[in-house]
Coordinates of C-alpha atoms in Angstrom, one line a residue:
M1 CA 0.0 0.0 -0.1
P2 CA 1.2 3.7 -0.7
K3 CA 2.6 5.7 2.1
I4 CA -0.1 8.4 3.1
A5 CA 0.3 11.6 5.0
V6 CA -2.3 13.4 7.0
I7 CA -2.0 17.2 7.9
G8 CA -3.9 18.1 10.9
G9 CA -5.3 21.4 11.7
S10 CA -6.0 23.5 14.7
G11 CA -9.0 21.3 15.9
F12 CA -7.2 18.0 15.4
D13 CA -6.3 16.7 18.7
S14 CA -3.2 14.7 17.9
R15 CA -3.0 13.1 21.3
A16 CA -5.9 10.9 20.4
F17 CA -4.3 9.7 17.2
L18 CA -0.7 9.4 17.7
R19 CA -0.4 6.1 20.0
G20 CA 2.5 4.3 18.4
F21 CA 3.7 7.0 16.3
K22 CA 7.5 8.0 16.3
Q23 CA 8.4 11.7 16.3
E24 CA 11.0 12.8 13.6
I25 CA 12.5 16.1 12.7
V26 CA 13.1 16.4 8.9
K27 CA 15.5 18.8 7.6
T28 CA 14.5 20.6 4.4
M29 CA 16.0 23.6 2.4
Y30 CA 13.0 25.8 3.7
G31 CA 13.3 24.7 7.3
N32 CA 13.0 21.8 9.9
V33 CA 9.6 20.3 10.3
L34 CA 8.4 18.0 13.2
L35 CA 6.1 15.1 12.2
F36 CA 5.2 11.6 13.3
V37 CA 5.6 8.3 11.6
K38 CA 3.9 4.8 12.1
G39 CA 4.4 2.3 9.3
K40 CA 3.0 3.8 6.1
V41 CA 1.2 6.6 7.7
I42 CA 2.8 10.2 8.4
F43 CA 1.2 12.7 10.5
L44 CA 2.1 16.4 10.2
P45 CA 0.6 18.8 12.7
R46 CA 0.5 22.0 10.6
H47 CA 0.3 24.4 13.6
G48 CA 3.1 22.5 15.4
K49 CA 3.0 20.0 18.1
N50 CA 1.6 22.5 20.6
K51 CA -0.5 24.4 18.2
T52 CA 1.7 27.6 18.6
I53 CA 2.2 28.4 14.8
P54 CA -0.7 30.9 13.6
P55 CA -2.0 30.3 10.0
H56 CA -0.1 33.1 8.2
K57 CA 3.1 31.8 9.7
I58 CA 2.7 28.1 8.6
N59 CA 5.8 27.0 6.5
H60 CA 4.0 25.2 3.9
K61 CA 7.0 24.9 1.7
A62 CA 9.0 23.1 4.3
N63 CA 6.0 21.0 5.4
L64 CA 5.2 19.7 1.8
C65 CA 8.9 19.3 1.1
A66 CA 9.3 17.2 4.2
L67 CA 6.5 15.0 3.2
N68 CA 8.1 14.6 -0.1
L69 CA 11.4 13.5 1.3
L70 CA 9.7 11.0 3.5
G71 CA 8.0 9.4 0.4
A72 CA 4.3 10.5 0.9
E73 CA 2.4 9.2 -2.1
K74 CA -1.0 10.7 -1.0
I75 CA -1.8 13.6 1.4
F76 CA -5.1 14.1 3.2
G77 CA -5.5 17.5 4.6
I78 CA -7.9 18.0 7.7
C79 CA -9.0 21.7 7.7
S80 CA -11.2 23.8 9.8
T81 CA -13.5 26.1 8.0
G82 CA -16.3 28.8 8.1
S83 CA -19.4 28.6 6.0
L84 CA -20.2 31.2 3.3
K85 CA -23.5 29.7 2.8
E86 CA -26.5 29.7 5.4
A87 CA -27.4 26.2 4.1
I88 CA -24.0 24.8 5.0
K89 CA -24.5 24.8 8.8
P90 CA -21.7 24.5 11.4
G91 CA -21.1 20.9 12.2
T92 CA -21.1 19.9 8.5
V93 CA -18.5 17.8 7.1
V94 CA -17.2 18.8 3.6
I95 CA -15.2 17.2 0.9
P96 CA -14.5 20.1 -1.4
D97 CA -13.9 19.5 -5.2
D98 CA -12.3 22.7 -6.0
Y99 CA -10.7 25.9 -4.5
V100 CA -10.0 29.6 -5.0
D101 CA -6.6 31.1 -4.2
F102 CA -5.3 34.3 -5.8
F103 CA -2.0 34.2 -4.1
P104 CA -0.6 30.8 -3.8
D105 CA 2.6 29.6 -2.5
S106 CA 4.9 28.0 -5.1
F107 CA 8.1 26.0 -5.3
I108 CA 8.7 27.3 -8.8
E109 CA 11.1 30.2 -9.0
F110 CA 13.4 30.2 -12.0
E111 CA 11.9 27.9 -14.5
M112 CA 9.0 28.1 -17.0
K113 CA 6.6 25.7 -15.6
C114 CA 2.8 25.7 -14.8
V115 CA 0.7 23.2 -13.2
T116 CA -3.1 22.9 -13.2
P117 CA -4.3 22.6 -9.7
E118 CA -6.7 20.1 -8.6
L119 CA -8.2 18.0 -5.6
N120 CA -7.6 14.5 -6.4
K121 CA -11.0 12.9 -7.6
E122 CA -9.9 9.2 -6.4
M123 CA -8.9 10.5 -3.0
R124 CA -12.1 12.5 -2.6
E125 CA -14.1 9.3 -3.4
R126 CA -12.1 7.5 -0.8
L127 CA -13.0 10.2 1.7
K128 CA -16.6 10.0 0.7
A129 CA -16.6 6.1 1.2
A130 CA -14.8 6.5 4.6
A131 CA -17.3 9.1 5.9
K132 CA -20.1 6.8 4.9
K133 CA -18.5 4.0 6.7
A134 CA -18.2 6.2 9.7
K135 CA -21.9 6.8 9.4
L136 CA -21.3 10.5 8.7
K137 CA -23.1 12.5 5.8
A138 CA -20.6 14.6 4.1
K139 CA -21.3 17.3 1.5
N140 CA -19.1 16.1 -1.6
K141 CA -19.2 19.3 -3.9
A142 CA -18.1 22.6 -2.7
V143 CA -15.5 25.3 -3.4
Y144 CA -13.1 26.3 -0.7
V145 CA -11.9 29.9 -0.7
Q146 CA -8.4 30.6 0.7
A147 CA -7.9 33.4 3.1
K148 CA -4.6 34.7 4.4
G149 CA -5.3 35.0 8.3
P150 CA -4.8 35.3 10.9
R151 CA -7.7 37.7 11.4
Y152 CA -11.3 36.8 10.2
E153 CA -12.8 38.5 7.3
T154 CA -14.8 41.8 7.3
K155 CA -18.5 41.6 6.5
A156 CA -17.8 43.6 3.3
E157 CA -15.0 41.0 2.2
I158 CA -17.4 38.0 2.9
S159 CA -20.2 39.7 0.8
I160 CA -17.9 39.4 -2.2
I161 CA -16.1 36.2 -1.4
K162 CA -19.3 34.3 -0.7
K163 CA -19.9 34.7 -4.4
W164 CA -16.8 32.7 -5.2
G165 CA -17.3 29.7 -3.0
D166 CA -19.0 27.7 -0.1
I167 CA -16.6 27.5 2.6
I168 CA -13.4 29.7 3.7
G169 CA -10.3 28.6 5.3
M170 CA -6.6 29.5 5.9
S171 CA -4.6 26.5 4.7
L172 CA -6.0 23.9 2.4
A173 CA -5.4 25.6 -1.1
R174 CA -1.7 26.4 -0.1
E175 CA -1.1 22.8 0.6
A176 CA -3.1 21.7 -2.4
T177 CA -1.0 23.7 -4.9
L178 CA 2.3 22.8 -3.4
A179 CA 1.4 19.1 -3.4
R180 CA 0.4 19.5 -7.1
E181 CA 3.7 21.1 -8.0
L182 CA 5.4 18.0 -6.3
A183 CA 2.9 15.4 -8.1
I184 CA 1.5 14.2 -4.9
P185 CA -2.2 13.7 -5.0
Y186 CA -4.1 15.8 -2.4
A187 CA -7.6 15.8 -1.0
A188 CA -9.2 17.3 2.2
L189 CA -11.8 16.8 4.7
C190 CA -13.2 20.0 6.0
T191 CA -15.3 20.6 9.2
V192 CA -17.5 23.7 9.4
D193 CA -16.8 25.2 12.7
N194 CA -18.7 28.6 12.3
Y195 CA -20.6 30.9 9.9
A196 CA -18.3 33.5 8.3
N197 CA -18.4 37.0 9.6
G198 CA -21.6 38.6 7.9
I199 CA -23.2 35.1 7.5
A200 CA -23.3 34.5 11.1
K201 CA -26.1 36.5 12.9
G202 CA -23.9 37.5 15.8
K203 CA -20.2 38.3 16.4
I204 CA -17.6 35.4 15.8
S205 CA -15.4 34.6 18.8
Q206 CA -12.1 32.7 18.7
S207 CA -13.1 30.6 21.8
A208 CA -16.5 29.5 20.2
V209 CA -14.9 28.5 17.0
E210 CA -12.2 26.5 18.8
K211 CA -14.7 24.9 20.8
A212 CA -16.7 23.8 17.8
A213 CA -13.4 22.8 16.0
N214 CA -12.6 20.5 19.0
K215 CA -16.2 18.9 18.9
N216 CA -16.0 18.4 15.1
F217 CA -12.5 16.8 15.4
K218 CA -14.2 13.5 16.4
K219 CA -16.0 13.4 13.1
A220 CA -12.7 14.1 11.2
L221 CA -10.9 11.3 13.3
K222 CA -13.6 8.7 12.5
V223 CA -13.2 9.3 8.8
I224 CA -9.3 9.4 8.9
M225 CA -9.1 6.2 10.9
E226 CA -11.3 4.6 8.2
I227 CA -8.7 5.8 5.5
I228 CA -5.8 4.3 7.6
K229 CA -7.5 1.1 8.2
K230 CA -7.9 0.7 4.4
N231 CA -4.3 1.6 3.8
R232 CA -2.9 -1.3 6.1

């Protein structure tokens, strides 16, 4: 079976996942990366072991380079998102099929090379099947809009952005583009932890979003565990 990587987000409680994993530090030309390995599974906490790295400071190039050096053949991202649509309620699990990112990271600097971004269809189907196996209903068609962070968006920004997509977050598209440049298939499982500013009826608080993310983590964990079972 291929070696798979799981990139966990702010709501992903790695303590419940990492039993039996060995901690490693991988040195890359972009910086050192902390990750965990067990057999054919690699886990990378994108915010660091203790969740101290804010979204706009994540070293995506180093992270993806490290996964490539360890031989990852498929990458599954777990992402916390806000909903841009009233119909997509907090608590929903989403498997996006496309994304918007006008300022992506890139490994390409001094060569004429273009790649066509994508979220891998076969991997999205695997996530869909895993969600069904875990008895979770997942929304399988949605557009993810990349935000820079670390702040939430203004209501005016959301009034424009909601026309572009269905959910918004601060990590998925960066990872997906870099993975594509490395020719590593990538797909993501997103939990909707809040309505975006302007969609929500009240104010958004970080504590409420974090509380929802921690609750929704259990859903994401069920799906990822099904993926790992199939990869043994």
